[in-house]
Coordinates of C-alpha atoms in Angstrom, one line a residue:
M24 CA -0.1 0.0 0.0
A25 CA 2.7 2.3 1.1
D26 CA 4.7 1.6 -2.3
K27 CA 1.4 2.3 -4.3
E28 CA 1.2 5.7 -2.7
K29 CA 4.7 6.1 -3.3
E30 CA 4.3 5.6 -6.9
A31 CA 1.2 7.8 -7.1
G32 CA 3.1 10.7 -5.6
L33 CA 6.0 10.3 -8.1
E34 CA 3.2 10.2 -10.8
Q35 CA 1.8 13.3 -9.5
T36 CA 5.2 14.9 -9.6
K37 CA 5.8 14.2 -13.1
E38 CA 2.5 15.4 -14.1
A39 CA 3.2 18.8 -12.1
E40 CA 6.6 18.6 -13.7
Q41 CA 5.1 18.4 -17.2
E42 CA 2.6 21.1 -16.5
Q43 CA 5.2 23.6 -15.6
P44 CA 5.8 26.2 -18.2
K45 CA 9.2 25.6 -19.7
E46 CA 11.4 28.7 -18.8
F47 CA 15.0 29.9 -19.7
D48 CA 16.5 28.0 -16.5
D49 CA 14.7 24.6 -18.2
I50 CA 16.7 25.1 -21.3
L51 CA 19.9 25.9 -19.4
N52 CA 19.4 22.5 -17.5
A53 CA 19.3 20.7 -20.8
I54 CA 22.1 22.4 -22.9
G55 CA 24.5 22.7 -19.9
E56 CA 24.3 25.0 -16.7
F57 CA 28.1 25.7 -16.8
G58 CA 29.7 24.1 -19.5
K59 CA 32.7 24.5 -21.8
W60 CA 31.0 27.3 -23.4
Q61 CA 29.9 29.4 -20.2
I62 CA 33.4 28.7 -18.7
V63 CA 35.0 30.4 -21.7
L64 CA 32.4 33.3 -21.8
F65 CA 33.1 33.8 -17.9
F66 CA 36.9 34.1 -18.4
L67 CA 36.9 36.4 -21.3
A68 CA 34.0 38.8 -20.2
S69 CA 35.1 38.9 -16.8
L70 CA 38.6 40.4 -17.8
I71 CA 37.4 43.9 -17.8
G72 CA 37.0 43.2 -13.8
I73 CA 41.0 43.5 -13.7
M74 CA 41.2 47.0 -15.1
T75 CA 38.1 48.1 -13.2
A76 CA 39.8 47.1 -9.9
M77 CA 43.1 48.6 -10.8
N78 CA 41.4 51.9 -11.4
T79 CA 39.4 51.8 -8.2
L80 CA 42.5 52.0 -5.8
A81 CA 44.9 53.3 -8.1
Q82 CA 44.6 56.8 -6.1
V83 CA 46.4 54.9 -3.3
F84 CA 49.5 55.3 -5.5
Y85 CA 48.6 58.5 -7.4
A86 CA 48.2 60.2 -4.2
G87 CA 51.0 58.6 -2.3
E88 CA 52.2 60.5 0.7
S89 CA 55.5 61.9 1.3
D90 CA 57.3 64.5 3.2
H91 CA 56.8 68.1 2.0
W92 CA 57.8 71.5 3.4
C93 CA 57.8 75.1 2.2
R94 CA 60.1 75.9 -0.6
V95 CA 62.2 79.1 -0.4
A96 CA 62.4 80.0 -4.1
A97 CA 65.3 82.5 -3.5
W98 CA 67.4 79.5 -2.3
D99 CA 66.7 77.1 -5.4
E100 CA 70.1 78.0 -6.9
A101 CA 72.2 78.1 -3.7
N102 CA 75.2 75.6 -3.3
C103 CA 75.2 73.3 -0.1
T104 CA 78.1 71.9 1.9
G105 CA 80.2 69.3 0.5
T106 CA 79.6 68.3 -3.1
A107 CA 75.6 68.2 -2.8
K108 CA 73.9 70.1 -5.9
P109 CA 71.0 72.6 -5.5
N110 CA 68.4 69.8 -6.2
D111 CA 70.2 67.0 -4.5
W112 CA 68.3 65.4 -1.6
E113 CA 70.9 66.1 0.9
C114 CA 71.1 69.8 -0.3
L115 CA 67.0 69.8 0.1
V116 CA 67.4 68.6 3.5
E117 CA 70.0 71.2 4.5
K118 CA 68.1 74.2 3.3
R119 CA 64.8 72.4 5.2
D120 CA 66.8 72.5 8.5
A121 CA 67.4 76.2 7.9
S122 CA 64.0 77.3 7.2
I123 CA 61.4 75.3 8.7
P124 CA 60.5 75.1 12.5
L125 CA 60.0 71.8 14.4
V126 CA 56.7 71.0 16.0
T127 CA 55.0 68.2 18.0
D128 CA 52.7 65.8 15.8
N129 CA 49.8 63.9 17.1
N130 CA 52.3 60.9 18.3
G131 CA 54.3 63.3 20.5
D132 CA 57.3 63.0 18.1
R133 CA 59.3 66.3 17.1
V134 CA 58.8 66.9 13.1
Y135 CA 59.4 69.6 10.6
D136 CA 56.1 71.6 10.0
S137 CA 54.7 70.8 6.5
C138 CA 52.8 74.1 6.0
V139 CA 54.8 76.9 7.9
M140 CA 58.1 78.4 7.5
Y141 CA 60.3 80.9 9.0
D142 CA 60.2 84.0 7.1
V143 CA 63.7 83.9 5.8
R144 CA 62.8 84.9 2.1
G145 CA 65.0 88.1 2.4
E146 CA 67.9 86.1 3.8
T147 CA 71.0 84.7 1.9
Y148 CA 71.4 81.0 2.3
V149 CA 74.4 79.9 4.3
P150 CA 75.4 76.3 3.8
G151 CA 75.2 74.0 6.6
V152 CA 73.4 76.1 9.3
N153 CA 70.2 75.7 10.9
S154 CA 67.3 77.9 11.7
S155 CA 68.8 79.4 14.7
F156 CA 71.5 80.9 12.7
Y157 CA 69.1 83.4 11.4
G158 CA 67.4 84.2 14.8
I159 CA 64.1 84.9 13.2
P160 CA 61.2 84.3 15.4
N161 CA 58.3 85.3 12.9
T162 CA 56.8 82.2 10.8
T163 CA 54.5 82.4 7.9
K164 CA 52.5 80.1 5.7
C165 CA 54.0 78.6 2.7
V166 CA 53.7 81.2 -0.5
D167 CA 52.1 79.6 -3.1
A168 CA 54.4 81.6 -5.6
D169 CA 57.2 79.5 -3.9
G170 CA 55.3 76.5 -3.6
W171 CA 56.7 73.3 -1.8
V172 CA 59.5 70.7 -1.8
Y173 CA 58.5 67.0 -1.9
D174 CA 60.5 64.0 -1.0
T175 CA 60.3 62.2 -4.3
R176 CA 62.5 59.2 -3.5
Q177 CA 59.7 57.0 -3.4
Y178 CA 56.9 58.7 -5.4
E179 CA 58.8 60.6 -8.4
T180 CA 55.3 62.4 -9.4
T181 CA 51.8 62.2 -7.6
I182 CA 48.9 64.1 -8.0
I183 CA 49.9 65.7 -4.5
N184 CA 53.1 67.2 -5.9
T185 CA 51.7 67.8 -9.3
F186 CA 48.8 69.8 -8.1
D187 CA 50.0 70.9 -4.8
L188 CA 47.3 69.0 -2.9
V189 CA 48.8 69.7 0.6
C190 CA 48.1 72.0 3.5
D191 CA 44.7 74.0 2.9
E192 CA 44.2 71.7 -0.4
S193 CA 44.7 68.3 1.3
G194 CA 41.1 67.9 1.5
L195 CA 40.9 67.4 -2.4
V196 CA 42.4 64.0 -2.1
S197 CA 39.7 62.5 -0.3
L198 CA 37.2 64.4 -2.3
A199 CA 38.7 63.0 -5.5
Q200 CA 38.3 59.7 -4.0
S201 CA 34.6 60.3 -2.9
I202 CA 33.8 61.4 -6.4
Y203 CA 35.0 58.2 -8.0
F204 CA 32.6 56.3 -5.7
A205 CA 30.0 58.6 -6.8
G206 CA 30.6 57.8 -10.4
L207 CA 30.2 54.1 -9.4
L208 CA 26.9 54.9 -8.0
A209 CA 26.1 56.8 -11.1
G210 CA 27.6 53.9 -13.5
S211 CA 25.5 51.2 -11.8
F212 CA 22.3 53.4 -12.4
I213 CA 22.9 54.5 -15.9
F214 CA 24.3 51.3 -17.5
G215 CA 22.1 49.0 -15.5
S216 CA 19.0 50.8 -17.1
L217 CA 20.8 51.0 -20.5
A218 CA 21.1 47.1 -20.5
D219 CA 17.6 46.4 -20.0
C220 CA 16.9 48.9 -22.9
L221 CA 19.9 48.2 -25.5
G222 CA 20.9 44.8 -24.5
R223 CA 23.8 43.5 -22.7
K224 CA 26.6 43.3 -25.4
P225 CA 26.0 47.0 -26.7
T226 CA 25.9 48.7 -23.1
I227 CA 29.1 46.7 -22.2
Y228 CA 31.0 48.4 -25.0
L229 CA 29.4 51.8 -24.6
A230 CA 30.5 51.7 -21.0
T231 CA 33.9 50.4 -22.0
I232 CA 34.5 53.3 -24.6
L233 CA 33.6 55.7 -21.7
F234 CA 36.0 53.8 -19.4
L235 CA 38.8 54.0 -22.0
V236 CA 38.5 57.5 -23.1
S237 CA 38.3 58.9 -19.6
T238 CA 41.3 56.7 -18.2
L239 CA 43.4 58.1 -21.4
G240 CA 42.1 61.6 -21.0
N241 CA 43.1 61.5 -17.3
V242 CA 46.8 60.9 -18.2
F243 CA 46.7 64.6 -19.5
S244 CA 44.7 66.2 -16.8
P245 CA 46.0 69.8 -16.4
N246 CA 44.6 70.5 -13.1
M247 CA 42.6 68.9 -10.3
I248 CA 39.2 69.7 -11.4
V249 CA 39.7 67.9 -14.6
Y250 CA 41.3 65.1 -12.9
M251 CA 38.3 64.7 -10.5
I252 CA 35.7 65.0 -13.4
L253 CA 37.4 62.5 -15.5
R254 CA 37.7 60.1 -12.4
F255 CA 34.0 60.3 -12.0
F256 CA 33.5 58.9 -15.8
V257 CA 36.4 56.4 -14.9
A258 CA 34.3 54.9 -12.4
A259 CA 30.9 55.0 -14.2
G260 CA 32.3 53.2 -17.4
G261 CA 34.4 50.9 -15.5
L262 CA 31.6 49.6 -13.2
G263 CA 29.2 49.8 -15.8
A264 CA 31.1 47.5 -18.2
Y265 CA 32.1 45.1 -15.2
L266 CA 28.4 45.0 -14.0
V267 CA 26.8 44.4 -17.2
A268 CA 29.5 41.9 -18.2
Y269 CA 28.7 40.0 -15.0
V270 CA 25.1 40.2 -15.7
L271 CA 25.8 38.7 -19.3
V272 CA 27.6 35.9 -17.8
A273 CA 25.0 35.0 -15.1
E274 CA 22.2 34.9 -17.5
F275 CA 23.9 32.0 -19.2
V276 CA 24.5 30.2 -16.3
G277 CA 22.1 27.7 -14.6
P278 CA 20.7 28.2 -10.9
S279 CA 22.7 25.5 -9.2
K280 CA 26.1 27.3 -10.4
R281 CA 25.2 31.0 -9.9
V282 CA 26.5 31.1 -6.2
L283 CA 29.9 29.7 -7.5
V284 CA 30.0 32.1 -10.4
G285 CA 28.9 35.1 -8.4
I286 CA 31.8 34.5 -5.9
S287 CA 34.4 33.4 -8.3
I288 CA 34.0 36.5 -10.5
Q289 CA 35.5 38.6 -7.6
F290 CA 38.5 36.7 -8.3
F291 CA 39.1 39.0 -11.3
F292 CA 38.7 42.0 -9.2
A293 CA 41.4 40.7 -6.8
T294 CA 43.5 40.0 -9.5
G295 CA 43.5 43.5 -10.6
L296 CA 44.2 44.6 -7.0
T297 CA 47.3 42.3 -6.9
I298 CA 48.8 43.6 -10.3
L299 CA 48.3 47.3 -9.2
P300 CA 51.0 47.6 -6.8
L301 CA 53.5 45.5 -8.9
L302 CA 52.9 48.2 -11.6
A303 CA 53.0 51.1 -9.3
F304 CA 56.5 49.6 -7.8
L305 CA 57.7 49.8 -11.3
I306 CA 56.5 53.0 -12.2
R307 CA 56.8 55.8 -9.9
T308 CA 55.1 58.5 -12.2
W309 CA 51.2 59.0 -11.7
R310 CA 50.6 59.8 -15.3
F311 CA 52.6 56.8 -16.9
L312 CA 50.9 54.5 -14.4
Q313 CA 47.6 55.7 -15.5
L314 CA 48.5 55.1 -19.0
C315 CA 49.7 51.6 -18.2
I316 CA 46.4 50.5 -16.7
S317 CA 44.4 52.5 -19.5
V318 CA 45.9 51.0 -22.7
P319 CA 44.9 47.1 -21.8
I320 CA 41.1 48.2 -21.7
A321 CA 41.5 48.7 -25.6
L322 CA 42.3 44.9 -25.7
Y323 CA 38.9 44.0 -24.6
F324 CA 37.3 45.4 -27.9
L325 CA 39.0 42.4 -29.7
L326 CA 36.4 40.4 -27.8
Y327 CA 33.4 42.1 -29.6
F328 CA 32.8 39.7 -32.1
Y329 CA 33.1 36.8 -29.9
M330 CA 30.8 38.4 -27.2
P331 CA 27.1 37.2 -27.5
E332 CA 24.1 38.9 -26.5
S333 CA 22.3 37.6 -23.6
A334 CA 19.5 34.8 -25.1
R335 CA 17.6 35.4 -21.7
W336 CA 17.3 39.3 -22.6
Q337 CA 16.5 38.4 -26.2
M338 CA 13.8 36.2 -25.2
S339 CA 12.4 38.7 -22.9
K340 CA 12.2 41.1 -25.7
G341 CA 10.6 38.6 -28.2
K342 CA 13.7 38.0 -30.1
F343 CA 13.4 34.3 -30.3
R344 CA 15.3 33.6 -33.5
P345 CA 18.6 35.2 -32.4
A346 CA 18.5 33.6 -28.9
E347 CA 17.9 30.2 -30.5
K348 CA 20.9 30.6 -32.7
T349 CA 23.0 31.4 -29.6
L350 CA 21.6 28.5 -27.6
R351 CA 22.2 25.9 -30.3
K352 CA 26.0 27.3 -30.1
V353 CA 25.9 26.5 -26.4
A354 CA 24.5 23.2 -26.7
A355 CA 27.1 22.2 -29.6
T356 CA 30.0 23.3 -27.6
N357 CA 28.9 21.6 -24.4
K358 CA 28.2 18.6 -26.6
R359 CA 24.6 18.5 -25.5
E360 CA 21.4 18.0 -27.3
F361 CA 19.5 21.1 -28.1
P362 CA 15.7 20.5 -26.5
E363 CA 13.9 21.2 -29.4
E364 CA 10.6 20.5 -27.6
M365 CA 11.6 22.9 -24.9
F366 CA 12.1 26.0 -27.2
S367 CA 8.5 26.9 -27.7
P368 CA 8.2 30.7 -28.3
E369 CA 4.7 30.7 -26.9
N370 CA 5.5 29.0 -23.6
I371 CA 8.7 31.0 -23.0
A372 CA 6.8 34.1 -24.0
T373 CA 4.2 33.3 -21.4
S374 CA 6.6 32.6 -18.5
M375 CA 8.5 35.8 -19.5
E376 CA 5.3 37.8 -19.3
K377 CA 4.4 36.4 -16.0
A378 CA 7.7 37.1 -14.5
S379 CA 7.5 40.7 -15.8
S380 CA 4.1 41.5 -14.5
G381 CA 5.2 40.1 -11.0
Q382 CA 7.9 42.7 -10.6
Q383 CA 7.2 45.5 -8.0
T384 CA 9.3 48.4 -7.0
A385 CA 11.3 48.7 -3.8
V386 CA 8.4 50.1 -1.7
G387 CA 7.4 46.5 -1.3
L388 CA 10.0 45.9 0.8
F389 CA 8.9 48.2 3.4
R390 CA 4.9 47.7 3.6
T391 CA 5.3 44.7 6.0
P392 CA 7.1 44.8 9.6
N393 CA 9.1 41.7 9.0
M394 CA 10.4 42.5 5.5
R395 CA 11.2 45.9 6.6
I396 CA 13.3 45.0 9.3
K397 CA 15.4 42.5 7.1
T398 CA 15.5 45.0 4.4
L399 CA 17.1 47.4 6.9
N400 CA 19.2 45.0 8.3
I401 CA 20.5 43.8 5.0
M402 CA 21.0 47.6 3.9
F403 CA 23.0 48.3 6.9
N404 CA 25.3 45.3 6.4
W405 CA 25.7 46.3 2.8
F406 CA 27.0 49.9 4.2
V407 CA 29.3 48.8 6.6
N408 CA 30.9 46.2 4.5
S409 CA 31.5 48.7 1.8
L410 CA 32.7 51.5 4.2
V411 CA 35.2 49.0 6.0
Y412 CA 36.1 47.2 2.8
Y413 CA 37.4 50.4 0.8
G414 CA 38.3 51.9 4.1
L415 CA 41.1 49.2 4.7
G416 CA 42.1 49.4 1.1
L417 CA 42.7 53.1 1.2
S418 CA 44.7 52.9 4.3
T419 CA 47.2 50.6 3.4
S420 CA 49.9 53.2 4.1
D421 CA 48.9 53.4 7.5
L422 CA 50.1 49.8 8.3
G423 CA 53.8 50.7 8.9
V424 CA 55.1 48.6 6.1
D425 CA 56.1 49.1 2.6
D426 CA 53.1 50.6 0.7
Y427 CA 53.6 48.4 -2.1
M428 CA 53.9 45.1 -0.1
A429 CA 50.9 46.2 2.1
S430 CA 48.8 46.6 -1.0
A431 CA 49.8 43.4 -2.5
I432 CA 49.3 41.5 0.5
A433 CA 45.8 42.9 1.2
A434 CA 44.9 41.9 -2.5
L435 CA 46.2 38.4 -2.1
V436 CA 44.3 37.5 1.0
E437 CA 41.0 38.1 -0.9
F438 CA 41.7 34.8 -3.0
P439 CA 41.7 32.5 0.0
S440 CA 38.8 34.4 1.3
Y441 CA 36.6 33.8 -1.7
V442 CA 37.7 30.0 -1.8
Y443 CA 36.6 29.7 1.9
C444 CA 33.4 31.4 1.0
I445 CA 32.6 28.9 -1.8
F446 CA 32.8 25.9 0.7
A447 CA 31.7 27.5 3.8
L448 CA 28.3 28.6 2.4
Q449 CA 27.6 25.1 1.5
Y450 CA 28.6 23.3 4.5
F451 CA 27.9 26.0 7.5
G452 CA 25.1 28.1 6.2
R453 CA 24.8 31.8 5.3
R454 CA 24.1 33.4 8.6
I455 CA 26.7 32.3 10.8
N456 CA 29.3 32.8 8.2
L457 CA 28.1 36.4 7.6
S458 CA 28.0 37.1 11.2
G459 CA 31.4 35.4 12.0
T460 CA 33.3 37.2 9.2
M461 CA 32.0 40.5 10.3
V462 CA 32.5 40.1 14.0
I463 CA 36.1 38.5 13.5
G464 CA 37.0 41.3 11.0
G465 CA 35.8 44.2 13.1
A466 CA 37.7 42.8 16.2
A467 CA 40.6 42.7 13.9
C468 CA 40.3 46.4 12.9
I469 CA 39.9 47.6 16.5
T470 CA 42.9 45.5 17.4
T471 CA 45.1 47.1 14.7
A472 CA 44.1 50.5 15.9
F473 CA 46.3 50.1 18.9
L474 CA 49.3 48.4 17.6
E475 CA 52.3 49.8 16.8
L476 CA 53.4 50.1 13.0
G477 CA 55.0 47.2 11.6
I478 CA 54.7 43.6 10.6
T479 CA 52.4 42.6 13.6
R480 CA 49.7 45.2 12.8
T481 CA 49.9 44.4 9.2
I482 CA 49.1 40.7 9.7
I483 CA 46.2 41.6 12.2
A484 CA 44.9 44.3 9.4
M485 CA 45.0 41.4 6.7
I486 CA 42.9 39.1 9.0
G487 CA 40.2 41.9 9.0
K488 CA 40.7 42.3 5.3
F489 CA 40.3 38.4 4.8
C490 CA 36.9 38.6 6.8
I491 CA 35.5 41.8 5.2
A492 CA 36.3 40.4 1.8
G493 CA 34.4 37.3 2.7
S494 CA 31.4 39.0 4.3
F495 CA 31.1 41.2 1.2
A496 CA 30.9 38.3 -1.2
I497 CA 28.3 36.6 1.4
I498 CA 26.2 39.4 1.7
Y499 CA 25.3 39.3 -2.0
V500 CA 24.4 35.7 -1.5
V501 CA 22.2 36.4 1.6
S502 CA 20.4 39.4 0.0
G503 CA 19.5 37.7 -3.2
E504 CA 17.9 34.9 -1.2
I505 CA 16.1 36.8 1.4
Y506 CA 14.4 39.2 -1.0
P507 CA 11.4 37.7 -2.5
T508 CA 11.3 37.3 -6.3
P509 CA 8.8 40.1 -7.3
V510 CA 11.2 42.8 -5.6
R511 CA 14.5 40.8 -5.7
S512 CA 16.0 43.0 -8.4
A513 CA 14.8 46.2 -6.7
G514 CA 16.3 45.0 -3.3
M515 CA 19.7 44.4 -4.7
G516 CA 19.6 47.6 -6.5
L517 CA 18.9 49.3 -3.2
S518 CA 21.4 47.5 -1.3
S519 CA 23.9 48.6 -3.9
V520 CA 23.1 52.4 -3.5
T521 CA 23.9 52.1 0.4
A522 CA 27.1 50.4 -0.4
R523 CA 27.9 53.3 -3.0
I524 CA 27.1 55.8 -0.5
A525 CA 29.5 54.1 2.1
G526 CA 32.1 54.2 -0.5
I527 CA 31.8 57.8 -0.9
I528 CA 32.1 58.3 2.9
S529 CA 35.1 56.0 3.4
P530 CA 37.9 58.4 2.3
F531 CA 36.7 61.1 4.8
M532 CA 36.4 58.6 7.3
L533 CA 40.4 58.1 7.2
E534 CA 40.4 61.9 7.8
L535 CA 39.3 61.3 11.5
E536 CA 42.9 60.3 12.4
S537 CA 43.7 63.9 12.5
F538 CA 41.5 64.0 15.7
W539 CA 42.6 60.7 17.2
K540 CA 44.9 58.5 15.5
P541 CA 43.2 55.1 16.1
L542 CA 39.6 56.6 15.5
P543 CA 39.0 55.3 11.9
F544 CA 40.1 51.7 12.6
V545 CA 38.1 51.8 15.8
L546 CA 35.0 53.0 14.1
F547 CA 35.4 50.5 11.3
G548 CA 35.6 47.6 14.0
V549 CA 32.8 48.7 16.0
L550 CA 30.6 49.0 13.1
S551 CA 31.6 45.7 11.6
I552 CA 30.8 43.9 15.0
V553 CA 27.4 45.7 15.3
A554 CA 26.5 44.6 11.9
G555 CA 27.7 41.1 12.4
L556 CA 25.7 40.8 15.6
L557 CA 22.6 42.2 13.4
A558 CA 23.1 39.5 11.0
L559 CA 22.1 36.8 13.3
L560 CA 18.8 38.1 13.4
L561 CA 18.4 37.5 9.7
P562 CA 16.8 34.0 8.4
E563 CA 19.1 31.1 7.5
T564 CA 18.6 30.5 3.8
N565 CA 21.0 27.6 3.1
N566 CA 18.7 24.9 1.6
K567 CA 15.7 26.9 1.8
K568 CA 13.3 27.7 -1.2
L569 CA 13.3 31.3 -2.1
P570 CA 10.3 33.3 -1.3
E571 CA 8.3 33.8 -4.5
T572 CA 5.8 36.3 -3.1
L573 CA 5.8 39.3 -0.9
E574 CA 3.6 37.2 1.4
E575 CA 6.0 34.7 1.6
G576 CA 8.8 37.1 2.1
E577 CA 7.1 38.5 5.2
E578 CA 6.5 35.0 6.7
F579 CA 10.1 33.8 6.0
G580 CA 12.3 34.1 9.1
K581 CA 9.3 36.0 11.0
P582 CA 10.2 36.2 14.8
K583 CA 7.4 35.4 17.3
C584 CA 7.3 39.1 18.5
L585 CA 5.8 39.9 15.2
G586 CA 3.6 36.9 15.1
G587 CA 5.9 34.4 13.6
G588 CA 5.6 30.8 14.4
S589 CA 8.2 28.3 15.3
E590 CA 11.5 27.2 13.3
E591 CA 9.3 25.7 10.8
A592 CA 7.9 29.1 9.8
D593 CA 11.4 29.5 8.0
D594 CA 10.1 26.8 5.6
V595 CA 7.0 28.6 4.7
A596 CA 8.3 28.5 0.9
M597 CA 9.6 25.1 1.3
V598 CA 7.8 22.3 -1.1
T599 CA 7.4 18.6 -0.1
V600 CA 9.9 16.1 -0.6
A601 CA 8.1 14.8 -3.5
M602 CA 8.4 18.2 -5.5
S603 CA 12.3 18.5 -4.8
V604 CA 12.9 17.3 -8.3
I605 CA 10.8 20.0 -9.5
D606 CA 12.4 22.6 -7.6
T607 CA 15.9 21.4 -8.7
K608 CA 14.9 21.6 -12.5
Q609 CA 13.2 25.0 -12.2
G610 CA 16.0 26.5 -10.3
L611 CA 14.1 27.6 -7.1
D612 CA 17.0 27.1 -4.9
N613 CA 19.9 29.7 -4.7
V614 CA 19.3 32.1 -7.5
A615 CA 20.8 34.9 -5.6
F616 CA 23.1 36.2 -8.3
E617 CA 20.6 36.4 -11.2
E618 CA 21.1 39.8 -12.8
K619 CA 23.1 41.1 -9.9
G620 CA 26.4 43.1 -9.7
T621 CA 29.6 42.6 -7.6
Q622 CA 31.6 44.6 -4.7
T623 CA 33.4 47.5 -6.7

């Protein structure tokens, strides 16, 4: 009797499966979710991420800090003691000793003032003397006409010594980086919208054209205003190309592989961050460094005739024949039979129309209490992840070791972090990993703030970077799985906005060290720990069916204080065991990365 009931259940399952409209994911299941064709596309399309990453943190080296002090133009041609020529480093130091007062810095050390000089402009330089020789008590600010002397032993030219971004103008460095992050925000909006209207392929190359032109133009920036404007467009074009390229790849990947691809694509970003310090070490002039990370972008145009249009997008626009042509190539390359019976324009059009009609705005995320709390929690996690990630990336010079080495190590630790995420998410779940990485990363940031400059401080800081890089990858997965299907895209877009806002703020957070040296790292750590603890309030999504409606989203993980039930309430959208085969084939599990961007 039990066997007959089991057989009847299986028959009902098969019948239900046959009745389900065939959607794009069904076709991918037939021709290969992530076969040879998709793997090649994944590697080629994602290459733009390397250039995007290098430009994102390039200003770490463009604006490399070095000692500077007021220049006395009248002393430029004066000889020094020994054989030192007027422009030799030893001679410049002698002139500094004779014209610059000593002051006490925030650490209690006696250092030469960077923005004030003794008023010795009417004095004749005497080699080998110090400032007491002239006996002049009066000091004055550096005179713009004279300018500053810069230590160029490490950085030959930077935007700082090119545009004199010191003293009263020093804030422009942080402003420039914030404008870059504002460009990321604009690029995600503009090119994300264009991709839905024009298609993925043309949008990728429109963004790449903007990316290439603005990066090359920045090589010749005549002043800081032009530099900042072009950096805005560098960010918009770079992220636009990278984001839409990822969308293109994700739309050819089956449901069971999207988490893997979504995390793995960040290896390209980490690769760019690893290459950047090597290039910066070899190239000590910022304009030539900008040129070297701009020219490779042109090579991306060689892929134009290989790059396909998204078949998923084509089918959503009713362009069935071009989509079929592309999908037949996918099937042939993957050595799979093309499912003729599944490629029915009528069925696909019906399912696409259903999906389109079900989409709602982000307002739906805030209409009910549980969904509102989860959304705010997720948005806060995105904000903190972005703030800490970019804050640590921009502060490598504060670790007390070589800037190039610190940047390279900070980039390299992201590789094992992403490998960890791929396996940890599968075996240990989402919630505990998100919370754990953020809490440990926050504790590492706070510890770093109170350590002396050197190797130990760098090691602890890199533990923090490992955890924050991992949590940034995990939050993408968690967000996509908690947001209900009708508002998933809107929710991810809203979360991305909060991350971009944090990116804009992060350079200014580092300026807080002028009040108290450990303050930026302490704030990063406290915010990270708070966000990690709040992440424990989110429902676990591992092996859960995603909420398909706003009602299911409200009930999913609803706490008892809001009228929720027991732990079984988390399974409100789960199906019975008899339907598990259908769930797998329809791709209802783990579709977090459908048409989503990454952490840039």
